[in-house]
């Protein structure tokens, strides 16, 4: 460590495992931005399910140990590296992909993954944009899976922010949105965030209720958050030419194509 280098607090992972492997340290060196990089003073950090999979060692991508988790942060630019022209110290920003990890007081990010945070959004909202909203927007819009006027159910959307984001974006895009949730509170959340109708996916006959609601035509688009449980059901709900976009999956499933 260089003499006089600034130190910070950060969560470090030295071995893969459960939450107990997360270690808070107060002697971590503050990273220095290089070309096309910025240093963000972190005000809020998103905690996403994928980070728990990575930490457990069960994810397809494994970082080199030790590492600091966290991809989505919002904060203020502390310093910029060479060849950075879009940002300056003091800018309010959010990023979708840190280099050094977001569970820290400062985080390094490539400038092309950083965006100005609108004044109407606070830092907590900014830290919730990256994985949830970019994922939902990519599924619905970038992949051109959804078209105005279609029916779109979102399986398990009260379980996480990607589902909530998909509800909001789909409703704003003019789609007829059907949601699912497993609790009364979850169903209220889904309705509050844009769904026209919500079904309890813990009920044995909820698929039949969805079929009755949409009629013979079927469903045009399904955003699937738990494919290993729902994909076979999804295929039976689709309209002619309907599409399933798999966002989440936690295991294998056998289907008859």
Coordinates of N, CA and C in Angstrom, one line a residue:
X1 N 0.8 -1.2 0.0 CA 0.0 0.0 0.0 C 0.9 1.2 0.0
X2 N 0.6 2.2 -0.9 CA 1.4 3.4 -1.0 C 1.2 4.2 0.3
X3 N 2.3 4.9 0.7 CA 2.3 5.7 1.9 C 1.3 6.8 1.7
X4 N 0.5 7.0 2.7 CA -0.5 8.1 2.7 C -1.7 7.9 1.8
X5 N -1.8 6.7 1.3 CA -3.0 6.4 0.5 C -4.3 6.4 1.3
X6 N -5.3 7.0 0.8 CA -6.6 7.2 1.6 C -7.2 5.8 1.7
X7 N -7.8 5.6 2.9 CA -8.4 4.3 3.2 C -9.9 4.5 3.4
X8 N -10.7 3.4 3.2 CA -12.1 3.4 3.3 C -12.6 2.1 4.0
X9 N -13.9 2.1 4.3 CA -14.6 0.9 4.8 C -15.2 0.2 3.6
X10 N -15.1 -1.1 3.5 CA -15.7 -1.9 2.5 C -16.0 -3.3 2.9
X11 N -17.0 -3.9 2.3 CA -17.3 -5.3 2.6 C -16.4 -6.1 1.7
X12 N -15.7 -7.1 2.3 CA -14.8 -8.0 1.5 C -15.2 -9.4 1.6
X13 N -15.1 -10.2 0.6 CA -15.3 -11.6 0.6 C -14.1 -12.4 0.3
X14 N -13.6 -13.2 1.2 CA -12.4 -13.9 1.1 C -12.6 -15.4 0.7
X15 N -13.8 -15.9 0.8 CA -14.2 -17.2 0.4 C -15.7 -17.2 0.1
X16 N -16.0 -18.1 -0.8 CA -17.4 -18.2 -1.2 C -18.2 -18.9 -0.1
X17 N -19.5 -18.5 0.0 CA -20.3 -19.1 1.1 C -21.5 -18.3 1.4
X18 N -22.1 -18.5 2.6 CA -23.3 -17.7 3.0 C -23.0 -16.3 3.4
X19 N -24.0 -15.6 4.0 CA -23.8 -14.2 4.4 C -22.7 -14.0 5.4
X20 N -22.3 -15.1 6.1 CA -21.3 -14.9 7.1 C -19.9 -14.7 6.5
X21 N -19.7 -14.9 5.2 CA -18.4 -14.6 4.6 C -18.2 -13.1 4.2
X22 N -19.3 -12.3 4.4 CA -19.1 -10.9 4.2 C -18.4 -10.3 5.4
X23 N -17.3 -9.7 5.1 CA -16.5 -9.1 6.2 C -16.3 -7.6 6.0
X24 N -16.7 -6.8 7.0 CA -16.5 -5.4 6.9 C -15.1 -5.0 7.4
X25 N -14.3 -4.3 6.5 CA -13.0 -3.9 6.8 C -12.9 -2.4 6.7
X26 N -12.0 -1.8 7.5 CA -11.9 -0.4 7.5 C -10.5 0.1 7.0
X27 N -9.7 -0.8 6.5 CA -8.4 -0.5 6.0 C -8.2 -0.8 4.5
X28 N -9.3 -0.6 3.7 CA -9.2 -0.9 2.3 C -8.8 0.4 1.6
X29 N -7.9 0.2 0.7 CA -7.4 1.4 -0.1 C -8.5 1.9 -1.0
X30 N -8.7 3.2 -1.0 CA -9.6 3.9 -2.0 C -9.0 3.8 -3.4
X31 N -9.7 3.2 -4.3 CA -9.1 3.0 -5.7 C -8.9 4.4 -6.4
X32 N -8.0 4.4 -7.3 CA -7.6 5.6 -8.1 C -8.1 5.4 -9.5
X33 N -8.9 6.3 -10.0 CA -9.4 6.1 -11.4 C -8.3 6.2 -12.4
X34 N -8.4 5.3 -13.4 CA -7.5 5.4 -14.5 C -8.2 5.9 -15.7
X35 N -7.6 5.7 -16.9 CA -8.3 6.2 -18.2 C -9.7 5.7 -18.3
X36 N -10.6 6.7 -18.6 CA -12.0 6.4 -18.8 C -12.7 5.8 -17.6
X37 N -12.2 6.1 -16.4 CA -12.8 5.6 -15.2 C -13.1 6.8 -14.3
X38 N -14.1 6.6 -13.4 CA -14.5 7.6 -12.4 C -14.6 7.0 -11.0
X39 N -14.3 7.8 -10.0 CA -14.4 7.3 -8.6 C -15.7 8.0 -8.1
X40 N -16.6 7.1 -7.5 CA -17.9 7.6 -7.0 C -17.9 7.5 -5.5
X41 N -18.2 8.6 -4.8 CA -18.5 8.5 -3.3 C -19.9 7.9 -3.2
X42 N -19.9 6.7 -2.6 CA -21.2 6.0 -2.6 C -22.1 6.5 -1.5
X43 N -23.3 6.9 -2.0 CA -24.4 7.3 -1.0 C -25.4 6.2 -0.8
X44 N -25.6 5.3 -1.8 CA -26.5 4.2 -1.7 C -26.1 3.1 -2.7
X45 N -26.3 1.9 -2.3 CA -25.9 0.7 -3.1 C -27.0 -0.3 -3.2
X46 N -27.3 -0.7 -4.4 CA -28.4 -1.7 -4.6 C -27.9 -3.1 -4.2
X47 N -28.8 -3.9 -3.6 CA -28.4 -5.3 -3.2 C -29.3 -6.2 -4.1
X48 N -28.7 -6.9 -5.0 CA -29.5 -7.7 -5.9 C -29.2 -9.2 -5.7
X49 N -30.3 -10.0 -6.1 CA -30.1 -11.5 -5.9 C -28.9 -12.1 -6.5
X50 N -28.5 -11.6 -7.7 CA -27.4 -12.1 -8.4 C -26.1 -12.0 -7.6
X51 N -26.0 -11.0 -6.7 CA -24.8 -10.8 -5.9 C -24.8 -11.9 -4.8
X52 N -25.9 -12.4 -4.4 CA -25.9 -13.5 -3.4 C -25.5 -14.8 -4.1
X53 N -25.9 -15.0 -5.4 CA -25.5 -16.2 -6.1 C -23.9 -16.2 -6.3
X54 N -23.4 -15.0 -6.7 CA -22.0 -14.9 -6.9 C -21.2 -15.2 -5.6
X55 N -21.7 -14.6 -4.5 CA -21.1 -14.7 -3.2 C -21.1 -16.2 -2.8
X56 N -22.1 -17.0 -3.1 CA -22.2 -18.3 -2.7 C -21.3 -19.3 -3.5
X57 N -20.8 -18.8 -4.7 CA -20.0 -19.6 -5.5 C -20.7 -20.5 -6.5
X58 N -22.0 -20.3 -6.6 CA -22.8 -21.2 -7.4 C -23.1 -20.6 -8.8
X59 N -22.7 -19.3 -9.0 CA -23.0 -18.6 -10.2 C -22.0 -19.0 -11.3
X60 N -22.3 -18.8 -12.5 CA -21.4 -19.2 -13.6 C -20.2 -18.3 -13.6
X61 N -20.3 -17.1 -13.2 CA -19.2 -16.2 -13.1 C -18.7 -16.0 -11.7
X62 N -17.4 -16.3 -11.5 CA -16.8 -16.2 -10.1 C -15.7 -15.1 -10.2
X63 N -15.8 -14.1 -9.3 CA -14.7 -13.1 -9.3 C -13.5 -13.7 -8.6
X64 N -12.3 -13.1 -8.8 CA -11.1 -13.5 -8.1 C -11.3 -13.0 -6.6
X65 N -10.9 -13.9 -5.7 CA -10.9 -13.6 -4.3 C -9.6 -12.9 -3.9
X66 N -9.7 -12.0 -2.9 CA -10.9 -11.4 -2.3 C -11.5 -10.4 -3.2
X67 N -12.8 -10.1 -3.0 CA -13.5 -9.1 -3.8 C -14.6 -8.4 -2.9
X68 N -15.0 -7.2 -3.5 CA -16.1 -6.5 -2.8 C -17.3 -6.6 -3.7
X69 N -18.5 -7.1 -3.2 CA -19.7 -7.3 -4.0 C -20.3 -5.9 -4.3
X70 N -21.3 -6.0 -5.2 CA -22.1 -4.8 -5.5 C -21.9 -4.2 -6.8
X71 N -22.9 -4.1 -7.7 CA -22.8 -3.5 -9.0 C -23.5 -2.1 -9.2
X72 N -24.6 -2.0 -8.5 CA -25.4 -0.8 -8.7 C -25.2 0.2 -7.5
X73 N -24.7 1.4 -7.8 CA -24.5 2.4 -6.8 C -25.0 3.8 -7.3
X74 N -25.3 4.6 -6.4 CA -25.6 6.0 -6.7 C -24.8 6.9 -5.7
X75 N -24.3 8.0 -6.2 CA -23.5 8.9 -5.3 C -23.0 10.1 -6.1
X76 N -21.9 10.6 -5.7 CA -21.3 11.8 -6.2 C -19.9 11.5 -6.7
X77 N -19.6 12.1 -7.9 CA -18.3 11.9 -8.5 C -17.2 12.5 -7.6
X78 N -16.3 11.7 -7.1 CA -15.2 12.2 -6.3 C -13.9 12.6 -7.1
X79 N -13.7 11.8 -8.1 CA -12.5 12.1 -9.0 C -12.7 11.4 -10.3
X80 N -12.1 11.9 -11.4 CA -12.2 11.3 -12.7 C -10.8 11.0 -13.2
X81 N -10.7 10.0 -14.0 CA -9.4 9.6 -14.6 C -9.2 10.4 -15.9
X82 N -8.1 10.1 -16.6 CA -7.8 10.8 -17.9 C -8.8 10.4 -18.9
X83 N -9.0 11.3 -19.9 CA -9.9 11.1 -21.0 C -11.4 10.9 -20.6
X84 N -11.8 11.4 -19.4 CA -13.2 11.4 -19.0 C -13.7 12.9 -19.2
X85 N -14.7 13.0 -20.1 CA -15.1 14.4 -20.4 C -16.6 14.6 -20.0
X86 N -17.3 13.5 -19.8 CA -18.8 13.6 -19.5 C -19.1 13.9 -18.1
X87 N -18.1 13.8 -17.2 CA -18.4 13.9 -15.8 C -17.3 14.8 -15.1
X88 N -17.7 15.4 -14.0 CA -16.7 16.2 -13.2 C -17.0 15.9 -11.7
X89 N -16.0 16.3 -10.9 CA -16.2 16.1 -9.5 C -17.5 16.9 -9.0
X90 N -18.3 16.2 -8.2 CA -19.5 16.8 -7.7 C -20.8 16.4 -8.4
X91 N -20.6 15.8 -9.6 CA -21.8 15.4 -10.3 C -22.6 14.2 -9.6
X92 N -23.9 14.3 -9.5 CA -24.7 13.2 -9.0 C -24.9 12.2 -10.1
X93 N -24.6 10.9 -9.7 CA -24.6 9.9 -10.8 C -25.1 8.6 -10.2
X94 N -25.4 7.7 -11.1 CA -25.6 6.3 -10.8 C -24.8 5.4 -11.8
X95 N -24.5 4.2 -11.4 CA -23.8 3.3 -12.3 C -24.4 1.9 -12.3
X96 N -24.3 1.2 -13.3 CA -24.9 -0.1 -13.5 C -23.8 -1.2 -13.3
X97 N -22.6 -0.8 -13.2 CA -21.5 -1.9 -13.1 C -20.3 -1.3 -12.5
X98 N -20.0 -1.5 -11.2 CA -18.8 -1.1 -10.6 C -17.6 -2.0 -11.0
X99 N -16.4 -1.4 -10.9 CA -15.2 -2.2 -11.2 C -14.7 -2.8 -9.8
X100 N -14.7 -1.9 -8.8 CA -14.1 -2.3 -7.5 C -15.1 -2.8 -6.5
X101 N -16.4 -2.7 -6.8 CA -17.5 -3.2 -5.9 C -18.2 -2.1 -5.2
X102 N -19.5 -2.2 -5.1 CA -20.3 -1.2 -4.5 C -20.5 -1.2 -3.0
X103 N -20.3 -2.3 -2.3 CA -20.5 -2.3 -0.9 C -19.3 -1.7 -0.2
X104 N -19.1 -0.4 -0.5 CA -17.9 0.4 0.0 C -18.2 1.8 0.0
X105 N -17.4 2.6 0.7 CA -17.6 4.0 0.7 C -17.3 4.7 -0.6
X106 N -16.4 4.1 -1.4 CA -16.0 4.6 -2.7 C -16.0 3.5 -3.7
X107 N -16.5 3.7 -4.9 CA -16.5 2.7 -5.9 C -16.0 3.2 -7.3
X108 N -15.2 2.4 -7.9 CA -14.7 2.7 -9.2 C -15.6 2.2 -10.3
X109 N -15.8 3.0 -11.4 CA -16.6 2.5 -12.5 C -16.1 3.1 -13.8
X110 N -16.3 2.3 -14.9 CA -16.0 2.8 -16.2 C -17.0 3.9 -16.6
X111 N -16.5 4.9 -17.3 CA -17.4 6.1 -17.5 C -18.6 5.7 -18.4
X112 N -18.4 4.7 -19.3 CA -19.6 4.4 -20.1 C -20.7 3.6 -19.4
X113 N -20.5 3.2 -18.1 CA -21.5 2.6 -17.3 C -22.1 3.6 -16.3
X114 N -21.8 4.8 -16.4 CA -22.2 5.8 -15.4 C -23.2 6.8 -16.1
X115 N -24.2 7.2 -15.4 CA -25.2 8.1 -15.9 C -25.5 9.2 -14.9
X116 N -25.9 10.4 -15.4 CA -26.3 11.5 -14.5 C -27.6 11.1 -13.8
X117 N -27.7 11.4 -12.5 CA -28.9 11.0 -11.7 C -29.8 12.3 -11.7
X118 N -31.0 12.1 -12.3 CA -31.9 13.3 -12.3 C -32.2 13.8 -10.9
X119 N -32.4 15.1 -10.8 CA -32.6 15.8 -9.6 C -33.9 15.2 -8.9
X120 N -34.8 14.8 -9.6 CA -36.1 14.3 -9.0 C -35.9 12.9 -8.3
X121 N -34.8 12.3 -8.6 CA -34.5 11.0 -7.9 C -33.5 11.1 -6.8
X122 N -33.8 10.5 -5.7 CA -32.8 10.5 -4.6 C -31.8 9.3 -4.8
X123 N -30.8 9.3 -4.0 CA -29.7 8.3 -4.2 C -30.2 6.8 -4.0
X124 N -31.1 6.6 -3.1 CA -31.7 5.3 -3.0 C -32.4 4.8 -4.3
X125 N -33.1 5.7 -4.8 CA -33.8 5.4 -6.1 C -32.8 5.2 -7.2
X126 N -31.7 6.0 -7.2 CA -30.7 5.8 -8.2 C -30.0 4.5 -8.1
X127 N -29.8 4.0 -6.9 CA -29.1 2.7 -6.7 C -30.0 1.5 -7.1
X128 N -31.3 1.8 -7.3 CA -32.3 0.7 -7.6 C -32.6 0.7 -9.1
X129 N -31.8 1.5 -9.9 CA -32.1 1.6 -11.4 C -31.4 0.4 -12.1
X130 N -30.2 0.2 -11.9 CA -29.3 -0.6 -12.7 C -29.8 -2.0 -13.1
X131 N -29.7 -2.9 -12.2 CA -30.1 -4.3 -12.5 C -31.6 -4.4 -12.7
X132 N -32.5 -3.8 -11.8 CA -33.9 -4.0 -12.0 C -34.5 -3.3 -13.3
X133 N -34.2 -2.0 -13.4 CA -34.9 -1.3 -14.5 C -34.2 -1.6 -15.9
X134 N -32.9 -1.7 -15.9 CA -32.2 -2.0 -17.2 C -32.6 -3.4 -17.6
X135 N -32.7 -4.3 -16.7 CA -33.1 -5.7 -17.1 C -34.5 -5.7 -17.6
X136 N -35.5 -5.0 -16.9 CA -36.9 -5.0 -17.4 C -37.0 -4.3 -18.7
X137 N -36.3 -3.2 -18.9 CA -36.3 -2.4 -20.1 C -35.8 -3.2 -21.3
X138 N -34.7 -3.9 -21.0 CA -34.1 -4.8 -22.1 C -35.0 -5.9 -22.5
X139 N -35.7 -6.5 -21.5 CA -36.6 -7.6 -21.8 C -37.8 -7.2 -22.6
X140 N -38.3 -6.0 -22.2 CA -39.5 -5.5 -22.9 C -39.3 -4.7 -24.2
X141 N -38.3 -3.9 -24.2 CA -38.1 -2.9 -25.2 C -37.0 -3.2 -26.1
X142 N -35.8 -3.3 -25.6 CA -34.6 -3.6 -26.4 C -34.7 -4.8 -27.2
X143 N -35.3 -5.9 -26.6 CA -35.4 -7.1 -27.4 C -36.7 -7.1 -28.2
X144 N -37.4 -6.0 -28.2 CA -38.6 -5.8 -29.0 C -39.6 -7.0 -28.8
X145 N -39.7 -7.4 -27.6 CA -40.6 -8.5 -27.3 C -42.0 -8.1 -27.1
X146 N -42.2 -6.8 -26.7 CA -43.6 -6.4 -26.4 C -44.0 -5.4 -27.5
X147 N -45.3 -5.4 -27.8 CA -45.9 -4.5 -28.8 C -47.2 -3.9 -28.2
X148 N -47.4 -2.7 -28.4 CA -48.5 -2.0 -27.8 C -49.8 -2.7 -28.1
X149 N -50.7 -2.7 -27.0 CA -52.0 -3.4 -27.1 C -52.0 -4.8 -26.7
X150 N -50.8 -5.4 -26.5 CA -50.8 -6.8 -26.1 C -51.0 -7.1 -24.7
X151 N -51.3 -8.4 -24.3 CA -51.4 -8.8 -22.9 C -50.0 -9.3 -22.5
X152 N -49.6 -8.9 -21.3 CA -48.4 -9.3 -20.7 C -48.5 -9.6 -19.3
X153 N -48.3 -10.9 -18.9 CA -48.2 -11.3 -17.5 C -46.8 -11.3 -17.0
X154 N -46.6 -11.1 -15.8 CA -45.2 -11.1 -15.2 C -45.2 -12.0 -14.0
X155 N -44.7 -13.2 -14.2 CA -44.7 -14.2 -13.1 C -43.8 -13.8 -12.0
X156 N -44.4 -13.8 -10.8 CA -43.6 -13.6 -9.6 C -43.1 -12.2 -9.4
X157 N -43.9 -11.2 -9.9 CA -43.3 -9.9 -10.0 C -43.3 -9.1 -8.7
X158 N -44.0 -9.7 -7.6 CA -43.9 -9.0 -6.4 C -42.7 -9.4 -5.6
X159 N -41.9 -10.3 -6.1 CA -40.8 -10.9 -5.4 C -39.5 -10.0 -5.5
X160 N -39.5 -9.1 -6.5 CA -38.3 -8.3 -6.6 C -38.5 -7.1 -7.5
X161 N -37.4 -6.3 -7.5 CA -37.6 -5.0 -8.3 C -37.6 -5.2 -9.8
X162 N -37.1 -6.3 -10.3 CA -37.2 -6.4 -11.8 C -38.7 -6.6 -12.2
X163 N -39.4 -7.4 -11.4 CA -40.8 -7.6 -11.7 C -41.6 -6.3 -11.6
X164 N -41.3 -5.5 -10.5 CA -42.0 -4.2 -10.3 C -41.7 -3.3 -11.5
X165 N -40.4 -3.3 -11.8 CA -40.0 -2.4 -13.0 C -40.7 -2.8 -14.2
X166 N -40.8 -4.1 -14.5 CA -41.5 -4.6 -15.7 C -42.9 -4.2 -15.7
X167 N -43.6 -4.2 -14.5 CA -45.0 -3.8 -14.4 C -45.1 -2.3 -14.8
X168 N -44.2 -1.5 -14.2 CA -44.3 0.0 -14.5 C -44.0 0.3 -15.9
X169 N -43.0 -0.3 -16.5 CA -42.6 0.0 -17.9 C -43.7 -0.5 -18.9
X170 N -44.2 -1.7 -18.6 CA -45.2 -2.3 -19.5 C -46.5 -1.4 -19.5
X171 N -46.9 -1.0 -18.3 CA -48.1 -0.1 -18.2 C -47.9 1.2 -18.9
X172 N -46.7 1.8 -18.7 CA -46.4 3.1 -19.4 C -46.3 2.9 -20.9
X173 N -46.0 1.7 -21.3 CA -45.8 1.4 -22.8 C -47.2 1.1 -23.4
X174 N -48.3 1.1 -22.6 CA -49.6 0.8 -23.2 C -50.0 -0.6 -23.3
X175 N -49.3 -1.5 -22.5 CA -49.7 -2.9 -22.5 C -50.7 -3.2 -21.4
X176 N -51.5 -4.3 -21.7 CA -52.4 -4.7 -20.6 C -51.6 -5.7 -19.7
X177 N -51.4 -5.3 -18.5 CA -50.5 -6.0 -17.6 C -51.2 -6.9 -16.6
X178 N -50.8 -8.2 -16.6 CA -51.3 -9.1 -15.6 C -50.1 -9.5 -14.7
X179 N -50.3 -9.5 -13.4 CA -49.2 -9.9 -12.5 C -49.6 -11.0 -11.6
X180 N -48.6 -11.6 -11.0 CA -48.8 -12.7 -10.0 C -48.0 -12.3 -8.8
X181 N -48.5 -12.8 -7.6 CA -47.9 -12.6 -6.3 C -48.4 -13.7 -5.4
X182 N -47.7 -14.0 -4.4 CA -48.0 -15.1 -3.5 C -48.7 -14.7 -2.2
X183 N -48.8 -13.4 -1.9 CA -49.4 -12.9 -0.7 C -50.3 -11.8 -1.0
X184 N -51.2 -11.4 0.0 CA -52.1 -10.3 -0.2 C -51.4 -9.0 -0.4
X185 N -50.3 -8.8 0.5 CA -49.5 -7.6 0.4 C -48.8 -7.5 -1.0
X186 N -48.3 -8.7 -1.4 CA -47.6 -8.7 -2.7 C -48.6 -8.3 -3.9
X187 N -49.8 -8.8 -3.8 CA -50.8 -8.5 -4.8 C -51.1 -7.0 -4.9
X188 N -51.2 -6.4 -3.7 CA -51.5 -5.0 -3.6 C -50.3 -4.2 -4.3
X189 N -49.1 -4.6 -4.0 CA -47.9 -3.9 -4.5 C -47.9 -4.0 -6.1
X190 N -48.2 -5.2 -6.6 CA -48.3 -5.4 -8.0 C -49.3 -4.5 -8.7
X191 N -50.5 -4.4 -8.1 CA -51.6 -3.5 -8.6 C -51.2 -2.0 -8.5
X192 N -50.5 -1.7 -7.4 CA -50.1 -0.3 -7.2 C -49.0 0.1 -8.3
X193 N -48.3 -0.8 -8.8 CA -47.3 -0.5 -9.7 C -47.6 -0.8 -11.2
X194 N -48.9 -0.8 -11.5 CA -49.3 -0.8 -12.9 C -50.1 -2.0 -13.4
X195 N -50.2 -3.1 -12.7 CA -50.9 -4.2 -13.2 C -52.4 -3.9 -13.3
X196 N -53.1 -4.4 -14.3 CA -54.5 -4.3 -14.4 C -55.2 -5.4 -13.6
X197 N -54.6 -6.5 -13.5 CA -55.1 -7.6 -12.8 C -54.0 -8.4 -12.1
X198 N -54.2 -9.0 -11.0 CA -53.2 -9.8 -10.3 C -53.8 -11.2 -9.9
X199 N -53.0 -12.2 -9.9 CA -53.4 -13.6 -9.5 C -52.4 -14.1 -8.5
X200 N -52.9 -14.9 -7.6 CA -52.1 -15.5 -6.5 C -51.5 -16.8 -7.0
X201 N -50.2 -16.8 -7.3 CA -49.6 -18.0 -7.8 C -49.4 -19.2 -6.9
X202 N -49.9 -19.0 -5.6 CA -49.9 -20.0 -4.6 C -51.2 -20.8 -4.7
X203 N -52.1 -20.3 -5.4 CA -53.4 -21.1 -5.5 C -53.2 -22.2 -6.5
X204 N -53.8 -23.3 -6.3 CA -53.6 -24.5 -7.1 C -54.1 -24.2 -8.5
X205 N -55.2 -23.5 -8.6 CA -55.9 -23.3 -9.9 C -55.7 -21.9 -10.5
X206 N -54.6 -21.3 -10.2 CA -54.4 -19.9 -10.6 C -54.2 -19.9 -12.1
X207 N -53.6 -20.9 -12.7 CA -53.4 -20.9 -14.2 C -54.7 -20.9 -14.9
X208 N -55.7 -21.7 -14.3 CA -57.0 -21.8 -14.9 C -57.7 -20.4 -14.8
X209 N -57.5 -19.7 -13.7 CA -58.0 -18.4 -13.6 C -57.5 -17.4 -14.6
X210 N -56.2 -17.5 -14.9 CA -55.6 -16.6 -15.9 C -56.1 -17.0 -17.3
X211 N -56.3 -18.3 -17.6 CA -56.8 -18.7 -18.9 C -58.2 -18.1 -19.1
X212 N -59.0 -18.2 -18.0 CA -60.4 -17.7 -18.1 C -60.4 -16.2 -18.3
X213 N -59.5 -15.5 -17.6 CA -59.5 -14.1 -17.7 C -59.1 -13.6 -19.2
X214 N -58.1 -14.3 -19.8 CA -57.6 -13.8 -21.1 C -58.4 -14.4 -22.2
X215 N -59.1 -15.5 -22.0 CA -59.9 -16.1 -23.0 C -59.1 -17.0 -23.9
X216 N -59.7 -17.4 -25.1 CA -59.1 -18.4 -26.0 C -57.9 -17.8 -26.7
X217 N -57.8 -16.5 -26.8 CA -56.7 -15.9 -27.5 C -55.3 -16.3 -26.8
X218 N -55.3 -16.3 -25.5 CA -54.1 -16.6 -24.8 C -53.3 -15.3 -24.5
X219 N -52.0 -15.5 -24.1 CA -51.2 -14.3 -23.7 C -50.1 -14.1 -24.7
X220 N -49.9 -12.8 -25.0 CA -48.9 -12.5 -26.0 C -47.4 -12.5 -25.5
X221 N -47.2 -12.0 -24.3 CA -45.8 -11.9 -23.8 C -45.8 -12.3 -22.3
X222 N -44.9 -13.2 -21.9 CA -44.7 -13.5 -20.5 C -43.2 -13.2 -20.1
X223 N -43.1 -12.4 -19.1 CA -41.8 -12.1 -18.5 C -41.6 -13.0 -17.3
X224 N -40.7 -14.0 -17.5 CA -40.6 -15.1 -16.5 C -39.5 -14.9 -15.5
X225 N -39.8 -14.8 -14.2 CA -38.8 -14.6 -13.2 C -38.3 -15.9 -12.5
X226 N -39.0 -17.0 -12.8 CA -38.6 -18.3 -12.1 C -38.9 -19.4 -13.1
X227 N -38.1 -19.5 -14.2 CA -38.4 -20.4 -15.3 C -38.4 -21.9 -14.9
X228 N -37.6 -22.3 -13.9 CA -37.5 -23.7 -13.5 C -38.8 -24.2 -12.9
X229 N -39.7 -23.2 -12.4 CA -41.0 -23.6 -11.9 C -42.1 -23.3 -12.9
X230 N -42.0 -22.3 -13.6 CA -43.2 -21.8 -14.4 C -43.1 -22.0 -15.9
X231 N -42.0 -22.4 -16.5 CA -41.9 -22.3 -17.9 C -42.9 -23.3 -18.6
X232 N -43.1 -24.5 -18.1 CA -44.0 -25.4 -18.7 C -45.4 -24.8 -18.7
X233 N -45.8 -24.1 -17.6 CA -47.1 -23.5 -17.5 C -47.2 -22.3 -18.5
X234 N -46.1 -21.6 -18.6 CA -46.1 -20.4 -19.5 C -46.4 -20.9 -21.0
X235 N -45.8 -21.9 -21.4 CA -46.0 -22.4 -22.8 C -47.5 -22.7 -23.1
X236 N -48.2 -23.2 -22.0 CA -49.6 -23.5 -22.2 C -50.5 -22.3 -22.1
X237 N -49.9 -21.1 -21.7 CA -50.7 -19.9 -21.7 C -50.6 -19.0 -22.9
X238 N -49.6 -19.3 -23.7 CA -49.2 -18.4 -24.8 C -50.3 -18.4 -25.9
X239 N -50.4 -17.2 -26.5 CA -51.2 -17.1 -27.8 C -50.4 -17.6 -28.9
X240 N -51.0 -17.7 -30.1 CA -50.3 -18.0 -31.3 C -49.2 -16.9 -31.6
X241 N -48.0 -17.3 -31.7 CA -46.9 -16.3 -31.9 C -46.5 -15.6 -30.6
X242 N -47.0 -16.1 -29.4 CA -46.6 -15.5 -28.2 C -45.2 -15.8 -27.8
X243 N -44.6 -15.0 -26.9 CA -43.2 -15.1 -26.5 C -43.0 -15.1 -25.0
X244 N -42.0 -15.9 -24.6 CA -41.6 -15.9 -23.2 C -40.2 -15.3 -23.1
X245 N -40.0 -14.4 -22.3 CA -38.6 -13.8 -22.0 C -38.2 -14.3 -20.6
X246 N -37.2 -15.1 -20.5 CA -36.7 -15.7 -19.3 C -35.8 -14.7 -18.6
X247 N -36.1 -14.1 -17.5 CA -35.3 -13.2 -16.7 C -34.6 -13.9 -15.6
X248 N -35.4 -14.8 -14.9 CA -34.8 -15.5 -13.7 C -35.0 -17.0 -13.8
X249 N -34.1 -17.7 -13.3 CA -34.1 -19.2 -13.3 C -33.2 -19.7 -12.2
X250 N -33.7 -20.8 -11.5 CA -32.9 -21.3 -10.4 C -32.7 -22.8 -10.5
X251 N -32.8 -23.4 -11.6 CA -32.6 -24.8 -11.7 C -33.1 -25.3 -13.1
X252 N -33.2 -26.6 -13.2 CA -33.5 -27.2 -14.5 C -35.0 -27.5 -14.6
X253 N -35.5 -27.7 -15.8 CA -37.0 -28.0 -15.9 C -37.1 -28.9 -17.2
X254 N -38.0 -29.8 -17.2 CA -38.3 -30.7 -18.3 C -39.6 -30.2 -19.0
X255 N -39.5 -29.9 -20.3 CA -40.7 -29.5 -21.0 C -40.8 -30.3 -22.3
X256 N -42.0 -30.3 -22.8 CA -42.3 -31.0 -24.0 C -42.5 -29.9 -25.1
X257 N -41.5 -29.7 -25.9 CA -41.6 -28.6 -26.9 C -42.7 -28.9 -28.0

